XYZ file of C-alpha atoms in Angstrom:
346
model
C 0.000 0.000 0.000
C 1.466 3.351 -1.010
C 0.218 6.870 -0.269
C 0.643 10.244 -1.937
C -1.342 13.163 -0.555
C -4.916 11.805 -0.315
C -4.366 8.954 -2.785
C -3.717 5.422 -1.549
C -2.970 2.552 -3.904
C -4.207 -0.769 -2.545
C -2.394 -3.647 -4.210
C -3.644 -7.157 -4.598
C -2.827 -9.626 -1.859
C -1.964 -12.264 -4.449
C -0.742 -11.537 -7.956
C -3.460 -13.302 -9.872
C -6.463 -12.332 -11.910
C -10.089 -13.257 -11.299
C -10.888 -16.190 -9.093
C -12.668 -18.988 -10.929
C -16.157 -18.157 -9.752
C -15.858 -14.447 -10.538
C -14.238 -15.121 -13.893
C -16.999 -17.522 -14.862
C -19.638 -14.980 -13.932
C -17.838 -12.282 -15.889
C -17.528 -14.402 -19.023
C -21.226 -15.150 -18.783
C -21.952 -11.436 -18.771
C -19.774 -10.483 -21.719
C -16.788 -11.963 -23.461
C -14.831 -8.738 -22.978
C -14.959 -8.907 -19.167
C -12.505 -10.531 -16.795
C -8.894 -11.570 -17.113
C -7.256 -8.149 -17.242
C -5.814 -8.498 -20.747
C -5.798 -5.798 -23.390
C -9.353 -4.927 -24.382
C -10.819 -6.723 -21.381
C -12.381 -5.179 -18.269
C -10.734 -4.323 -16.017
C -7.291 -3.947 -17.583
C -6.023 -1.065 -15.432
C -6.322 0.080 -11.793
C -9.669 1.369 -10.550
C -10.059 4.613 -8.613
C -12.358 4.694 -5.580
C -13.418 8.175 -4.443
C -14.254 8.741 -0.778
C -15.732 12.221 -0.193
C -14.463 12.310 3.400
C -11.151 12.688 5.182
C -9.078 9.667 6.112
C -9.995 7.924 9.346
C -13.793 7.953 9.090
C -16.048 4.936 8.866
C -16.238 4.786 5.058
C -12.471 5.190 4.785
C -11.654 2.655 7.497
C -13.930 -0.074 6.130
C -12.965 0.441 2.499
C -9.246 0.229 3.301
C -9.928 -3.189 4.800
C -12.181 -4.372 1.968
C -10.130 -2.982 -0.935
C -7.348 -5.617 -0.849
C -9.917 -8.414 -1.123
C -11.807 -6.617 -3.893
C -8.556 -5.889 -5.702
C -7.670 -9.558 -5.472
C -11.000 -10.593 -6.996
C -10.910 -8.185 -9.944
C -7.204 -8.605 -10.627
C -6.367 -4.895 -10.490
C -5.125 -2.428 -7.898
C -7.605 0.028 -6.382
C -6.568 3.625 -5.803
C -8.394 5.094 -2.807
C -8.782 8.838 -3.318
C -9.980 10.879 -0.325
C -11.537 14.151 -1.529
C -13.136 15.871 1.481
C -14.703 19.304 1.585
C -18.000 21.034 1.050
C -19.864 18.712 3.383
C -18.810 15.736 1.183
C -19.990 17.522 -1.977
C -16.510 18.128 -3.398
C -15.649 14.453 -3.709
C -19.181 13.519 -4.701
C -19.104 15.988 -7.578
C -15.816 14.463 -8.719
C -17.562 11.083 -8.819
C -20.687 12.364 -10.595
C -18.624 14.075 -13.293
C -16.105 11.247 -13.778
C -15.785 9.482 -17.123
C -18.281 6.576 -17.208
C -15.639 4.098 -18.318
C -15.961 1.756 -15.327
C -12.618 2.763 -13.837
C -13.865 5.368 -11.351
C -16.307 4.457 -8.617
C -16.883 5.736 -5.135
C -18.814 5.386 -1.944
C -20.702 7.173 0.775
C -23.388 6.300 3.241
C -26.989 7.281 2.472
C -28.918 9.053 3.827
C -25.672 10.906 4.565
C -24.262 12.942 1.651
C -27.576 12.618 -0.222
C -29.341 14.684 2.433
C -26.683 17.388 2.131
C -27.392 17.642 -1.604
C -31.144 17.761 -1.001
C -30.879 20.592 1.515
C -28.460 22.790 -0.442
C -28.387 22.249 -4.224
C -24.732 21.515 -5.091
C -25.148 22.174 -8.806
C -25.109 18.541 -9.883
C -27.562 15.649 -9.715
C -26.410 13.174 -7.078
C -29.275 10.839 -7.979
C -27.755 10.322 -11.431
C -25.230 7.942 -9.880
C -25.651 4.243 -10.628
C -25.688 1.827 -7.708
C -23.137 -0.979 -7.568
C -23.643 -2.526 -4.146
C -24.280 -2.025 -0.454
C -21.513 -3.684 1.548
C -22.325 -2.897 5.178
C -24.390 -0.656 7.415
C -23.421 1.538 10.336
C -25.294 3.251 13.108
C -24.860 6.817 14.194
C -23.734 6.999 17.811
C -23.956 9.935 20.199
C -20.626 10.416 21.995
C -19.253 12.701 24.703
C -15.737 13.539 25.826
C -14.776 11.069 28.542
C -13.655 13.723 31.034
C -17.231 15.007 31.251
C -18.436 11.682 32.732
C -21.800 11.877 30.988
C -23.869 9.037 32.423
C -26.552 8.616 29.767
C -28.679 10.492 27.259
C -30.813 12.097 29.984
C -27.651 13.462 31.584
C -26.443 14.785 28.222
C -29.753 16.578 27.680
C -29.439 18.129 31.138
C -25.915 19.397 30.441
C -27.125 21.251 27.355
C -30.276 22.515 29.056
C -28.219 23.961 31.914
C -25.817 25.677 29.524
C -22.804 23.642 30.646
C -22.504 22.367 27.061
C -23.111 24.626 24.060
C -21.587 23.019 20.946
C -22.643 19.772 19.258
C -20.732 18.169 16.383
C -21.468 16.126 13.281
C -20.004 15.434 9.875
C -21.651 18.027 7.619
C -24.209 20.812 7.464
C -27.473 19.363 6.202
C -26.158 15.812 6.385
C -27.704 12.904 8.245
C -25.871 13.684 11.504
C -27.171 17.248 11.330
C -30.690 15.947 10.731
C -30.342 13.631 13.721
C -29.028 16.510 15.820
C -31.985 18.686 14.841
C -34.434 15.913 15.702
C -32.724 15.538 19.084
C -32.905 19.312 19.480
C -36.670 19.112 19.011
C -36.743 16.649 21.901
C -34.704 18.877 24.211
C -31.022 18.636 23.216
C -30.654 22.404 23.413
C -27.268 23.024 21.823
C -26.400 26.561 20.739
C -24.445 25.687 17.603
C -23.949 22.657 15.367
C -20.285 22.296 14.349
C -19.697 20.392 11.068
C -16.545 18.421 10.229
C -15.345 16.632 7.094
C -16.388 13.125 8.072
C -16.887 10.943 11.114
C -13.163 10.611 11.816
C -12.563 14.352 12.266
C -15.816 14.592 14.260
C -14.676 11.876 16.664
C -11.255 13.521 16.906
C -12.865 16.849 17.808
C -14.852 15.203 20.603
C -11.780 13.314 21.838
C -9.655 16.479 21.906
C -12.282 18.429 23.840
C -12.844 20.869 20.989
C -16.530 20.037 21.350
C -18.143 18.306 24.341
C -20.309 15.894 22.351
C -21.496 14.961 18.902
C -22.435 12.203 16.489
C -20.111 9.811 14.654
C -20.420 6.191 13.665
C -18.843 3.600 15.883
C -16.505 2.688 13.000
C -15.106 6.207 12.975
C -14.921 6.602 16.746
C -13.675 3.185 17.776
C -10.029 4.171 18.248
C -10.991 7.003 20.581
C -13.446 4.755 22.425
C -10.756 2.113 22.916
C -8.279 4.743 24.147
C -10.798 6.026 26.674
C -10.981 9.537 25.209
C -14.679 9.456 24.353
C -17.700 7.675 25.794
C -20.504 6.349 23.569
C -23.809 7.451 25.076
C -26.539 6.084 22.799
C -27.056 4.771 19.287
C -29.512 6.489 16.962
C -31.522 3.701 15.321
C -33.380 0.899 17.076
C -32.810 -1.637 14.305
C -31.175 -4.001 13.681
C -30.583 -5.501 17.107
C -28.027 -4.481 18.231
C -28.005 -1.262 16.185
C -24.200 -1.174 16.309
C -22.418 -4.559 16.391
C -19.291 -2.685 17.514
C -21.098 -1.369 20.598
C -23.671 -4.041 21.476
C -24.083 -2.831 25.057
C -24.718 0.821 24.237
C -28.443 1.551 24.517
C -30.557 2.796 21.663
C -31.957 6.289 22.024
C -35.401 4.686 21.879
C -34.899 3.431 25.388
C -35.316 7.019 26.535
C -38.861 8.318 26.924
C -38.313 11.627 25.128
C -37.181 10.044 21.869
C -39.664 8.443 19.515
C -38.991 6.439 16.371
C -38.228 9.444 14.206
C -34.501 8.723 14.096
C -34.119 5.360 12.332
C -34.422 6.674 8.774
C -31.694 9.287 9.403
C -29.341 7.424 11.714
C -28.970 4.016 10.070
C -26.379 4.451 7.345
C -26.219 2.147 4.319
C -22.646 2.108 3.055
C -22.862 1.847 -0.728
C -20.736 2.019 -3.859
C -21.679 3.926 -6.999
C -20.586 4.509 -10.589
C -21.122 7.763 -12.485
C -24.027 7.744 -14.881
C -23.429 5.975 -18.158
C -21.389 2.933 -17.133
C -22.408 -0.174 -19.068
C -24.666 -2.613 -17.240
C -22.280 -5.543 -17.705
C -19.558 -3.645 -15.845
C -21.972 -2.884 -13.000
C -22.910 -6.558 -12.761
C -19.263 -7.592 -12.899
C -18.267 -5.289 -10.043
C -21.260 -6.017 -7.816
C -20.513 -9.738 -8.066
C -16.879 -8.984 -7.255
C -17.952 -7.010 -4.151
C -20.148 -9.890 -3.012
C -17.227 -12.285 -3.375
C -14.771 -9.931 -1.675
C -17.035 -9.749 1.374
C -16.460 -13.497 1.806
C -12.682 -13.098 1.885
C -11.354 -14.831 5.054
C -9.032 -11.965 5.983
C -11.779 -9.387 5.611
C -14.261 -11.537 7.516
C -11.761 -11.981 10.345
C -11.225 -8.229 10.549
C -14.983 -7.597 10.400
C -15.615 -10.023 13.236
C -12.846 -8.571 15.390
C -13.937 -4.983 14.735
C -17.668 -5.633 15.015
C -18.283 -4.480 11.438
C -21.451 -5.905 9.945
C -21.244 -7.771 6.633
C -24.388 -7.157 4.630
C -24.418 -7.311 0.841
C -27.052 -5.705 -1.322
C -27.037 -5.443 -5.104
C -27.360 -2.437 -7.395
C -31.083 -2.057 -6.689
C -30.405 -1.794 -2.956
C -27.804 0.918 -3.534
C -30.149 2.752 -5.928
C -32.960 2.650 -3.366
C -30.621 3.964 -0.656
C -29.658 6.835 -2.957
C -33.242 7.772 -3.849
C -34.738 7.239 -0.384
C -33.680 10.516 1.284
C -34.885 12.541 -1.697
C -38.393 11.175 -1.194
C -38.399 10.828 2.587
C -36.877 14.096 3.787
C -39.816 16.291 2.689
C -42.171 13.882 4.473
C -40.140 13.879 7.694
C -38.889 17.455 7.924
C -40.133 20.974 7.453
C -37.708 21.513 4.590
C -38.083 25.302 4.475
C -37.280 25.584 8.184
C -34.411 23.113 8.036
C -32.938 24.691 4.912
C -33.055 28.105 6.590
C -31.166 26.732 9.584
C -28.558 25.162 7.303
C -27.998 27.683 4.523
C -29.764 30.770 5.863
C -32.227 31.247 2.999
């Protein structure tokens, strides 16, 4: 694995091309797929765009999965972190990429999609073509460990009393901001929402004491949890059970009387991969089958079990549904004019 700036090249674990099962599936799709020779797909490294900084949940999981996926497809995968603009900078790079099958990327609906819905970024995020869902993650409410926050009721009290003022998440208008605003409606009276470029920087801000509390996935915050710098207080969604396999003993926010089931749609993140619009269907089918096989890689499965990362595959339709869902659901769940005013001021 080599790194230059925000670009990481993930090499294959074994210098071979497609495994037998994947190669057979590829040949069945089209004679030009599989094998890596001239004129075949893929015959050069693939670029995977992550619209967040290094260290977040999407970045952490993909860096573990990429070697297995690279091994299946027979090509290196270049991981390109392009943070900024509440994840819109990297997402625009993906949307506008050449639809040749060599650039794909990932984020975690409803996150990123909700940001685009709230503040028009000047491109159509829903034009992306789904490849696969490869796992899910739960948003988790954390606090700096030195504050000794006992539970969600205690956290609410700290904000109500004015002891705490700032609350953090990964982007303005994103799913963590939506969750924060829903919590605010139930009494989490923070003065200002502080956005960061991904769950990793959010967790780091909580761990450093820059903010007293905020929301980040368990994947992104695990290192700081293990080091004792932050305490997980509650998970957002109630499903599945447990909502976060990494933190099975952390209660769901639904166990608290003041929170009703208005959080699940915003706080359960489906981690998905996408192509830009225009990629041929046979390439989509080739890569989704490769993702499904990579998820069965023994090394990846061992890491997933040790880290508590769920393994849940869904095909292109699942990724497409995850992409379209927030566009349809947000206007039904939120007063969009009010929320947009709070986010962008108009």
